[in-house]
Each structure stands twice: as structure tokens, then as C-alpha cells.
XYZ file of C-alpha atoms in Angstrom:
595
model
C 94.305 14.533 46.635
C 91.139 14.589 44.555
C 90.213 18.272 43.927
C 86.545 17.802 44.844
C 87.485 15.913 48.020
C 90.032 18.593 48.947
C 87.487 21.396 48.477
C 84.955 19.528 50.597
C 87.565 18.914 53.320
C 88.644 22.571 53.220
C 85.047 23.805 53.544
C 84.263 21.560 56.515
C 87.561 22.435 58.220
C 86.972 26.140 57.665
C 83.504 25.833 59.196
C 84.796 24.217 62.398
C 87.770 26.570 62.766
C 85.459 29.534 62.223
C 83.219 28.446 65.075
C 84.827 30.152 68.059
C 83.805 28.355 71.272
C 81.148 30.254 73.225
C 82.260 31.258 76.726
C 79.965 32.234 79.587
C 81.153 33.427 82.999
C 78.993 32.570 86.015
C 79.050 34.760 89.130
C 77.011 33.851 92.178
C 76.138 35.332 95.546
C 77.949 38.599 94.979
C 75.820 40.140 97.782
C 76.649 43.561 96.396
C 76.460 46.399 98.890
C 77.339 49.835 97.553
C 80.122 51.113 99.814
C 80.097 54.441 98.004
C 76.380 54.786 97.381
C 73.932 57.389 98.626
C 70.345 57.671 99.771
C 67.794 59.647 97.777
C 66.122 61.044 100.902
C 68.941 61.398 103.457
C 72.295 63.177 103.435
C 74.201 60.337 105.159
C 76.964 58.958 102.918
C 78.822 56.900 105.493
C 81.830 57.554 107.675
C 85.158 58.926 106.445
C 87.870 56.378 105.754
C 91.149 57.848 107.116
C 93.084 56.011 104.375
C 91.170 57.361 101.377
C 89.214 60.321 102.732
C 86.073 58.849 101.136
C 82.767 58.533 102.988
C 81.887 54.843 103.167
C 78.657 53.007 104.002
C 79.792 49.730 105.525
C 78.824 47.068 108.040
C 80.785 46.210 111.186
C 83.540 43.608 111.189
C 81.759 41.787 114.011
C 78.667 41.340 111.816
C 80.817 40.024 108.952
C 82.510 37.391 111.088
C 79.178 36.056 112.356
C 77.699 35.841 108.852
C 78.081 33.204 106.131
C 79.067 36.092 103.852
C 81.045 39.278 104.137
C 79.337 42.569 103.331
C 82.132 45.003 102.522
C 85.275 43.618 100.844
C 83.223 41.679 98.285
C 82.639 45.072 96.610
C 86.287 45.018 95.475
C 86.167 41.294 94.645
C 83.207 41.903 92.332
C 85.135 44.561 90.407
C 88.183 42.294 90.209
C 86.094 39.418 88.818
C 84.559 41.700 86.181
C 88.013 43.027 85.232
C 89.233 39.429 84.837
C 86.260 38.530 82.671
C 86.758 41.618 80.503
C 90.486 40.826 80.102
C 89.596 37.297 78.942
C 87.317 38.726 76.266
C 84.206 36.995 77.629
C 81.051 38.805 76.526
C 78.343 36.866 78.397
C 78.012 36.905 82.191
C 75.274 35.106 84.117
C 74.646 36.131 87.727
C 72.954 33.423 89.763
C 71.018 35.381 92.353
C 71.852 37.164 95.600
C 73.418 39.776 93.365
C 72.366 42.221 96.097
C 72.173 42.017 99.852
C 68.392 42.207 100.425
C 67.629 44.239 97.307
C 67.710 47.714 98.849
C 67.164 50.503 96.334
C 70.554 52.170 96.874
C 72.345 48.836 96.312
C 70.331 48.095 93.162
C 71.223 51.538 91.777
C 74.899 50.957 92.519
C 74.809 47.528 90.882
C 73.072 48.947 87.817
C 75.775 51.596 87.472
C 78.595 49.012 87.561
C 76.933 46.581 85.132
C 76.161 49.424 82.735
C 79.822 50.567 82.879
C 81.165 47.114 81.947
C 78.537 46.724 79.243
C 79.431 50.038 77.596
C 83.212 49.733 77.989
C 83.724 46.030 77.214
C 80.538 44.930 75.460
C 79.653 42.475 78.229
C 76.005 41.398 78.354
C 74.714 40.478 81.794
C 71.899 37.998 82.462
C 70.602 37.926 86.029
C 68.324 35.614 87.937
C 66.927 36.205 91.397
C 67.960 34.730 94.748
C 66.392 34.707 98.191
C 68.110 38.023 98.994
C 66.778 39.735 95.886
C 63.965 39.894 96.623
C 63.565 38.808 100.248
C 59.835 38.534 99.544
C 57.656 38.931 96.445
C 56.647 42.508 97.270
C 58.385 45.534 98.774
C 58.726 45.317 102.536
C 60.029 47.732 105.143
C 63.296 46.702 106.713
C 66.819 47.680 107.596
C 69.942 46.609 109.438
C 71.273 47.342 112.912
C 74.938 46.650 112.139
C 76.167 49.492 109.947
C 79.284 51.250 111.206
C 78.627 54.521 113.030
C 80.864 57.504 113.624
C 81.889 56.468 117.137
C 82.719 52.875 116.260
C 79.422 51.566 117.584
C 76.777 49.942 115.369
C 74.433 52.262 113.494
C 70.896 51.293 112.556
C 69.576 52.208 109.118
C 65.863 51.516 108.646
C 63.065 52.390 106.256
C 60.622 53.303 109.070
C 61.017 54.896 112.471
C 59.100 52.260 114.418
C 61.221 49.240 113.422
C 64.619 48.088 114.594
C 66.457 48.436 117.855
C 66.273 51.577 120.021
C 69.652 53.012 119.021
C 71.264 55.627 116.805
C 69.206 55.457 113.631
C 68.994 56.759 110.112
C 65.642 56.531 108.357
C 65.580 56.180 104.579
C 63.170 54.490 102.192
C 66.181 53.249 100.193
C 66.988 50.558 102.789
C 63.596 48.833 102.401
C 63.626 45.354 100.868
C 62.602 45.760 97.243
C 60.076 43.406 95.709
C 60.034 41.935 92.216
C 58.520 45.073 90.706
C 61.311 47.331 91.947
C 64.008 44.848 90.874
C 62.466 44.497 87.409
C 62.245 48.263 86.964
C 65.850 48.873 88.045
C 67.567 45.904 86.389
C 65.406 45.084 83.363
C 68.350 45.737 81.003
C 70.252 42.786 82.451
C 68.238 39.814 81.257
C 64.871 40.430 82.890
C 63.671 42.063 79.673
C 64.836 41.401 76.093
C 67.593 43.365 74.369
C 67.232 44.226 70.682
C 70.302 42.134 69.893
C 68.933 38.990 71.619
C 67.978 36.410 69.004
C 65.185 35.047 71.194
C 63.673 35.886 74.574
C 60.633 34.398 76.312
C 59.042 33.587 79.685
C 57.121 30.584 81.091
C 53.876 32.473 80.430
C 54.582 33.307 76.776
C 52.661 30.948 74.432
C 54.765 31.965 71.420
C 57.674 30.002 69.946
C 61.146 30.862 68.684
C 60.000 30.593 65.049
C 57.711 33.644 65.254
C 59.741 35.681 67.774
C 60.056 39.438 67.475
C 61.572 41.987 69.835
C 58.167 43.631 70.320
C 56.620 40.304 71.349
C 59.458 39.846 73.822
C 58.810 43.271 75.353
C 55.132 42.444 75.772
C 55.959 39.126 77.488
C 58.424 40.906 79.813
C 55.751 43.149 81.382
C 55.368 42.664 85.125
C 51.617 42.049 84.816
C 52.251 39.173 82.370
C 54.513 37.265 84.776
C 52.212 36.328 87.651
C 51.244 32.850 88.824
C 49.097 31.410 91.610
C 51.533 30.100 94.212
C 48.694 29.126 96.548
C 44.920 29.418 96.143
C 44.101 33.110 95.817
C 47.735 34.263 96.120
C 49.322 35.554 92.915
C 53.026 36.405 92.934
C 55.587 37.225 90.208
C 58.010 34.855 88.484
C 60.939 36.482 86.634
C 62.122 33.340 84.816
C 63.138 33.760 81.178
C 65.008 32.052 78.350
C 67.350 34.012 76.103
C 69.417 33.303 72.991
C 72.321 35.773 73.332
C 74.366 34.144 70.564
C 73.298 31.817 67.766
C 72.154 28.369 68.914
C 72.800 28.854 72.658
C 69.765 29.096 74.904
C 70.261 30.242 78.478
C 67.402 29.482 80.879
C 67.292 31.804 83.874
C 65.066 29.936 86.317
C 63.541 32.014 89.099
C 63.664 29.363 91.819
C 62.167 31.622 94.510
C 58.891 30.173 95.784
C 57.199 32.593 98.177
C 54.409 30.677 99.928
C 51.926 32.514 102.180
C 52.181 31.816 105.904
C 48.484 32.415 106.564
C 45.899 31.674 103.859
C 43.407 34.019 105.560
C 45.653 37.057 105.192
C 45.455 39.500 102.290
C 47.625 38.547 99.286
C 48.936 42.130 99.360
C 50.389 41.707 102.872
C 54.093 41.647 102.020
C 55.108 40.221 105.399
C 52.816 37.175 105.040
C 55.207 35.188 102.838
C 57.765 32.602 103.916
C 61.374 32.938 102.791
C 62.533 31.129 99.656
C 65.758 29.648 101.042
C 64.613 26.017 100.727
C 64.763 26.346 96.944
C 63.596 23.614 94.569
C 61.856 21.503 97.200
C 59.121 24.146 97.179
C 59.169 24.361 93.383
C 58.002 20.724 93.309
C 54.947 21.560 95.394
C 54.036 25.159 94.537
C 55.713 26.166 91.270
C 55.258 23.215 88.962
C 54.748 25.351 85.858
C 58.537 25.740 85.796
C 58.982 21.984 85.297
C 56.598 21.950 82.338
C 58.285 25.045 80.899
C 61.760 23.483 81.103
C 60.392 20.313 79.474
C 58.919 22.382 76.631
C 62.181 24.317 76.138
C 64.292 21.157 76.167
C 62.098 19.639 73.437
C 62.221 22.850 71.348
C 65.991 23.107 71.805
C 66.508 19.538 70.631
C 64.288 20.108 67.619
C 66.058 23.366 66.692
C 69.611 22.172 67.519
C 70.056 24.637 70.367
C 72.489 24.113 73.243
C 70.557 24.487 76.497
C 72.260 25.913 79.600
C 70.211 26.550 82.756
C 71.139 28.717 85.706
C 69.334 29.550 88.895
C 70.070 30.409 92.490
C 69.314 27.020 94.014
C 71.037 23.619 93.684
C 69.196 20.778 91.969
C 71.433 18.041 93.415
C 72.633 17.215 96.946
C 75.792 19.296 97.401
C 77.359 17.195 100.188
C 78.876 14.566 97.850
C 76.867 11.792 99.508
C 77.683 12.775 103.111
C 74.195 14.089 103.954
C 73.057 10.917 105.736
C 76.166 10.861 107.961
C 75.903 14.593 108.696
C 72.267 14.233 109.765
C 73.140 11.222 111.910
C 75.937 13.104 113.664
C 74.460 16.601 113.999
C 70.707 16.258 113.507
C 68.141 16.852 110.763
C 68.189 20.661 110.988
C 71.904 21.399 111.348
C 74.537 22.173 108.693
C 71.834 23.797 106.504
C 70.238 20.389 105.902
C 66.898 22.011 105.072
C 68.529 23.426 101.927
C 69.509 20.033 100.517
C 67.261 19.329 97.513
C 65.231 16.145 97.535
C 66.385 13.471 95.090
C 63.114 13.981 93.226
C 64.300 17.440 92.128
C 67.189 16.004 90.086
C 65.004 13.209 88.711
C 62.228 15.556 87.583
C 64.497 18.047 85.817
C 66.709 15.349 84.279
C 63.628 13.635 82.864
C 62.422 17.038 81.627
C 65.548 17.115 79.436
C 67.799 19.462 81.402
C 71.482 18.458 81.303
C 73.634 21.413 82.421
C 72.645 23.521 85.421
C 74.616 26.198 87.273
C 73.575 27.142 90.819
C 74.656 29.173 93.837
C 73.016 29.832 97.225
C 75.291 27.580 99.285
C 78.499 29.615 98.832
C 80.371 26.426 97.932
C 82.360 24.879 95.099
C 80.894 21.534 94.063
C 79.793 19.361 91.169
C 76.862 16.963 91.408
C 75.923 14.343 88.808
C 72.715 12.342 88.512
C 71.941 9.718 85.894
C 68.286 8.748 85.459
C 67.692 6.152 82.773
C 69.115 7.645 79.575
C 69.264 11.122 81.123
C 72.143 12.914 82.843
C 71.997 16.124 84.883
C 75.161 17.951 85.937
C 74.711 20.547 88.684
C 77.656 22.956 89.001
C 77.774 24.914 92.260
C 79.352 28.328 91.736
C 81.169 29.680 94.824
C 80.388 33.084 96.292
C 82.691 36.071 95.869
C 81.765 36.933 99.465
C 82.844 33.674 101.142
C 85.665 31.127 101.142
C 86.720 30.056 98.496
C 86.016 33.216 96.445
C 85.730 32.200 92.803
C 83.637 32.211 89.653
C 83.172 29.667 86.862
C 83.763 29.822 83.116
C 81.826 27.536 80.787
C 83.364 26.954 77.350
C 80.960 25.335 74.883
C 83.202 23.437 72.471
C 80.243 21.730 70.773
C 76.662 20.827 71.708
C 77.957 17.614 73.321
C 81.268 18.734 74.792
C 81.845 21.496 77.320
C 84.603 22.612 79.638
C 84.180 24.156 83.080
C 86.970 26.061 84.796
C 87.038 27.571 88.291
C 88.715 30.973 88.555
C 89.807 31.672 92.130
C 90.273 35.268 93.299
C 93.460 35.067 95.357
C 94.540 38.662 94.803
C 92.050 41.536 94.851
C 93.204 45.163 94.583
C 92.026 47.384 97.467
C 90.695 44.445 99.518
C 92.376 46.048 102.571
C 91.125 49.562 101.847
C 88.757 49.528 104.825
C 91.266 48.110 107.334
C 92.104 51.542 108.852
C 88.411 51.969 109.675
C 88.258 48.577 111.386
C 91.464 49.337 113.301
C 90.040 52.631 114.510
C 86.832 50.926 115.601
C 88.748 48.173 117.397
C 90.747 50.745 119.373
C 87.560 52.656 120.248
C 85.807 49.512 121.476
C 88.938 48.339 123.307
C 89.056 51.547 125.303
C 85.407 51.157 126.306
C 83.564 48.517 128.303
C 82.176 46.660 125.295
C 83.193 43.064 124.677
C 85.149 42.485 121.467
C 84.502 39.098 119.932
C 86.397 39.358 116.655
C 90.084 38.683 116.200
C 91.936 41.760 114.923
C 94.627 39.559 113.342
C 92.354 39.473 110.321
C 93.678 42.979 109.619
C 97.157 41.482 109.072
C 96.097 39.340 106.103
C 98.086 40.038 102.932
C 95.685 38.803 100.244
C 91.964 38.413 99.585
C 92.421 34.643 99.724
C 93.948 34.874 103.219
C 91.280 37.353 104.310
C 88.483 35.001 103.258
C 90.203 31.996 104.838
C 90.446 33.973 108.076
C 86.754 34.816 107.730
C 85.928 31.107 107.459
C 88.076 30.325 110.497
C 86.283 32.943 112.600
C 82.876 31.938 111.229
C 83.501 28.329 112.267
C 84.667 29.430 115.719
C 81.961 32.012 116.395
C 78.945 30.470 114.665
C 79.282 27.046 113.065
C 80.628 25.119 116.046
C 78.285 26.722 118.632
C 75.236 26.369 116.365
C 75.785 23.002 114.661
C 77.767 20.770 116.989
C 76.649 19.054 120.238
C 78.102 21.058 123.146
C 79.178 17.958 125.068
C 80.997 16.547 122.048
C 82.903 19.803 121.487
C 83.767 20.010 125.183
C 85.277 16.500 125.139
C 87.234 17.008 121.909
C 88.277 20.627 122.430
C 91.748 19.899 123.847
C 92.589 16.863 121.731
C 95.351 16.811 119.149
C 95.999 14.385 116.307
C 97.985 12.017 118.472
C 95.158 11.849 121.023
C 92.746 10.905 118.236
C 95.159 8.217 117.094
C 95.555 6.720 120.572
C 91.791 6.486 120.978
C 91.834 3.731 118.334
C 95.182 1.966 118.862
C 97.819 1.741 121.586
C 101.429 2.716 120.898
C 102.599 -0.879 120.405
C 99.885 -1.515 117.791
C 100.804 1.697 116.011
C 104.495 0.811 116.091
C 103.743 -2.543 114.458
C 102.071 -0.647 111.585
C 104.962 1.817 111.267
C 102.888 4.776 112.493
C 104.720 7.401 114.619
C 102.056 8.867 116.882
C 104.190 11.901 117.789
C 104.011 13.066 114.157
C 100.270 13.685 114.690
C 100.749 16.223 117.511
C 101.090 19.236 115.219
C 97.381 19.790 114.788
C 94.298 19.934 117.006
C 90.735 18.697 116.734
C 89.699 22.307 116.029
C 92.080 22.270 113.034
C 90.308 19.121 111.868
C 86.889 20.789 112.106
C 88.136 23.839 110.205
C 89.542 21.570 107.475
C 86.168 19.835 107.313
C 84.520 23.176 106.544
C 87.269 23.979 104.028
C 86.362 20.858 102.071
C 82.660 21.639 102.355
C 83.318 25.128 100.966
C 86.040 24.569 98.385
C 85.832 20.854 97.520
C 89.085 19.614 95.931
C 90.510 23.155 95.934
C 90.676 22.986 99.751
C 93.758 20.769 99.460
C 95.869 23.825 98.665
C 95.096 25.205 102.127
C 95.764 22.045 104.156
C 99.299 20.685 104.768
C 99.944 17.576 102.670
C 101.287 15.682 105.680
C 98.080 16.333 107.588
C 95.959 15.093 104.683
C 97.905 11.821 104.746
C 97.399 11.574 108.502
C 93.655 12.114 108.058
C 93.647 9.144 105.687
C 95.410 6.971 108.296
C 92.906 7.992 110.971
C 89.916 7.472 108.683
C 91.074 3.910 107.947
C 91.670 3.129 111.625
C 88.316 4.519 112.749
C 86.496 2.711 109.940
C 87.869 -0.615 111.248
C 87.017 0.265 114.866
C 83.914 -1.660 115.947
C 83.488 -0.048 119.381
C 80.006 0.763 120.650
C 81.271 3.805 122.566
C 79.048 6.680 121.364
C 81.809 9.292 121.594
C 84.236 7.221 119.503
C 81.433 6.598 117.006
C 80.909 10.348 116.721
C 84.608 10.880 115.971
C 84.396 8.030 113.476
C 81.527 9.896 111.741
C 83.662 13.045 111.522
C 86.353 11.149 109.598
C 83.739 9.466 107.401
C 82.266 12.864 106.471
C 85.743 14.317 105.883
C 86.632 11.431 103.571
C 83.424 11.765 101.540
C 83.624 15.569 101.215
C 87.254 15.378 100.093
C 86.615 12.813 97.333
C 83.735 14.263 95.332
C 83.274 14.635 91.588
C 85.649 17.000 89.707
C 84.956 20.564 90.824
C 87.924 22.601 89.598
C 88.661 22.152 85.880
C 86.775 19.445 84.032
C 85.163 18.389 80.786
C 81.539 17.328 80.346
C 80.838 14.893 77.525
C 77.074 14.680 77.124
C 77.330 12.033 74.417
C 79.188 9.525 76.603
C 77.629 11.005 79.767
C 81.053 11.258 81.389
C 82.832 13.934 83.435
C 86.614 14.077 83.064
C 88.993 15.978 85.353
C 91.362 18.214 83.367
């Protein structure tokens, strides 16, 4: 080989081999509650766990099984996820909002302590963005919860003021109030909300400077609370904690604060903390009341392209419909305001941000695993939904940046979590106390027999569907009529036995499962996407396909049969979405490939 050519080849090869792919772990909806925290103005440290002897501040099992998230065991799942990330040698972690459960001071302190520990021990740098639970509103607000676990097994109220909450056993502490942006910034500024000395670049939407003239001191000035206000509605100024950071050379991470807190009453004082609507709708309100974010993203995308930076955005809220195209059918079957339909982003959201130049976006909020893709002209936007550690299927995502045009996304499921059952003796004790009294017990104590975190969270989903989703989302008459049906009954509603026999279908094989199993599997697919298949018998999945085909061909005008037909249509769509487990994104060809 020509010596000059060889040297050139060696230099280029050495350059590429020297470029270690950048990895970023994404955690969402941790809903951290400090089981072993304390209050600064009250001696209460929780109730004693007979298994460990430790005082524990926890919520009741009944409250967990009626909520879309758990409050207690996710503490251990969070530590397990961080241990995994540390073992993999990943040094950058993005947390996509709802990192706390309503931003109470004692939870923020506990979170700070854990993040600081992993930073010091493993060199992990954390970059947080806010969700609708941190903060609940733009400014500090009194609050509390009525469902903490008390000494006698009954619920205990913990509130920030005496005159709020239910008339019951109470503890009053300022540390249970819902923190506002100022308190969150002060407590967690070291985790992305303010620049670190080692960051190569850091800026906010309100900073007129550019990356060329960046200094750490300029970043600190831009990070000040007073410099991060915008007018959300005429006369109402609220904070925005969005920022962009360059943690490693040529990778820009945009932390978009998607919370849009709009005043309920324009005649109220802007300082009235209770006069702001919640932010749960997400980007739909950004389009109307927070448009400076769109212009900021457009500016960053242009700068990134000019400076050869890889741009990765993360926020709490999805930018793309997360129902894989089933939204129309869900609305038709259940109604416009069921199944969290108000949280589905308008198509305009994806169009606007794609045209602004955004290509890769990680989101949370929905506690689901999903990938959404939108192509607008020459633009592509990929929205990756990161599951919650506090819901089924508990997992986090790892992004590996192979090159500016090629990236890999992997879903890391938390099946096994050390100490996930540490609180079970407390629940058992409570169950026995309530059983001996006159109170009605709604939760199923078989959850205390689960052998893994995966099984615990699957049981949580099952109870959540039974206790909340079905009663709240589904028409009562429809559930009453389908409640006692099994798979064979559903089959015989479309074909008689002779017709089935002609097609080689044995109806008796469909008796093993009920309509309630079908509904639970529907929610499994909504939550876990393609990963739900591991928790549904393969034979049943094949039978669902047979039923979906038969109902699709059925032209009956019977409204009940049409409703069942819609269920199978939705199931089919949710179970055949874009790759959501392990996949490659090629921005050059604008293709997503399942790995």
C-alpha cells in the first residue's frame, strides 16, 4: 500500500475508533417520595417497619392501587435504575419531569441527596426538566395528602396548614407544601437548572448570547430566577426553567420546560398561587401561551446545524399522539374525555417542532412505552415515550449516539428490584387491622405474594384497571353485558359453530380467557407497547388476531357488536405500533429500524 495513503487511512481510522459513542440514560416519572426522609419542623418520621425496624413515611396500599402510579416501591426502583446506569458506565442522565411527587420540600431534599451521592461516587451528571408534579403550579402553594399510613393502619393526613384537608388525624408541616419554581430551582440547581463549570455551553430561551462567546459566568447570570420569567397571559408573569446544555463535545441537550400555567381568572392577582390551571395538557397549551419556546428551538436547531452539534431534546410531555393511530377509535368508543384523551397532543405540535428543526425528542408524562414518528416535508420528528419507574412496564431508555445521523435506542426493563418487598410486612399488618374492623377493604392482598418488581407492577396495573380504569372510562352498560363473556362467547357472536368448523377454528380453545382478560391485555399494550407480548400467552395473541379478522368482516348494525368490534380494532392498532423496544434511528434516510 502507498505509504501516504496508508498513513491517511490510519489517521482517519484512529479518529473514528477514538470517538466513543455518547450514551445518555433517560428516566421519567420517577415520582420520588422519600420513604426515609424527615420534616424540618415536626418530629414525625413515619411508622416502624417490623421487618427493618426503620421508621418509614409511606402512603397506603389502597391509594397506590387507585392511582396511575405507585408512591412507595418506586423508591427502590429508582435506586436500582441508578445502580444499573452506574454499572454500564453511563455518565449522563436526563430526568424528564415528575421527578418528585408534587415537589414537597422533604422529597426534594431526599432527591438531592441521592443525585449528589451518584454524582460523587460514579461521576454521573444529572439534567432535570420539570413535569406537572414538580411544580404543581408556578408558585409555592399549601397542600398535603390524606392517604399517608398512620400508626393504627388508618390513613393519616399530612398538611402544610391546619385548616386544609379532611377532619382526621393530622400532622402539620410546611415541608409538605407544593413547592413552586423558585424552591425547585434553589434545591436542585446543580442538576441542570444552572450551569456546571465543566459544561461546555449552557443557555436559556431568554439569553441573547450565543455559544461562540459563552462563559461560565454568563451562564450563571442567565440561570438567575429573575431572568427566566415570561408573560403567559396579559399581566401574568411566570417562570420557565428551560435550558440547553453541552455536557460533552458536540452534543446539545435541550431541556424544554413544557409546563404552561395559565391563570383561571384574569382579574385575580398574579401572585395568587391557586389561580393557575394545571399543566397536564402539555404542548397544546405551549402552542397558544408559550410560543417563545418554538422560536427558541428553531434558533437552537439552526445554530446546532451551523456548528455541527447533535441536538437531543427532552421534556415531560409528548409531541406526538401516543396511541399509535387508535385515538379516533378510542374517542368513538369511549368519548372525547376518556382514556386521557385531553393529553393527546394536536397534530400541529409535531408539525411545528419538526419544521423548527427538532428531530429527536424524549418525553414522559403518560407512563407508557411508545415511539411516534412524523414526517413533514423534508423533516422527521421521532418522539420516544419513556416509561415510568412507578407504573407498568417499569423501564428507562438508553440513547447511544453512534454519529450525528445514526442513533440507537434501547429499553431497559426493571424486572428485578432489590428490597421491592421491604414494606410488605407493613401492608400485611394494616390489612389485618382493617380486616378486624368494620372498614371495607378494596385492595387485593394477593399483591403481597408477588415475587418480583415486574410481577408487583403488573398486579398494580391489573388492580388499577379493575378499580379505576373500567369504572371511569368504560360505559357501564357495555361492561355489564360483557362482564361474564369468555373468548368462545365473543367468537360465537360473529359466527356459528358450523361456520367456525368450516374455517378450522375450534371455539372451545377460546374458553380459557374472559373479556376482562382482554381489557387488561388492552391496557398492557397501551402501557408497554410491543413489550406487552411477554406478558400475554402466545396462544391468546393468535386468538385475538382471529377475532379481530372476524369482527372486521362483520357488517352488523348492532351497536353492542360494533362496540366489541372497536375493542379489537383498538387492540390491533396498539399492538402493531412503531418499534418501541430496541431500534435504530437513521436521520439521513429518515428510517427507524427494529433491532
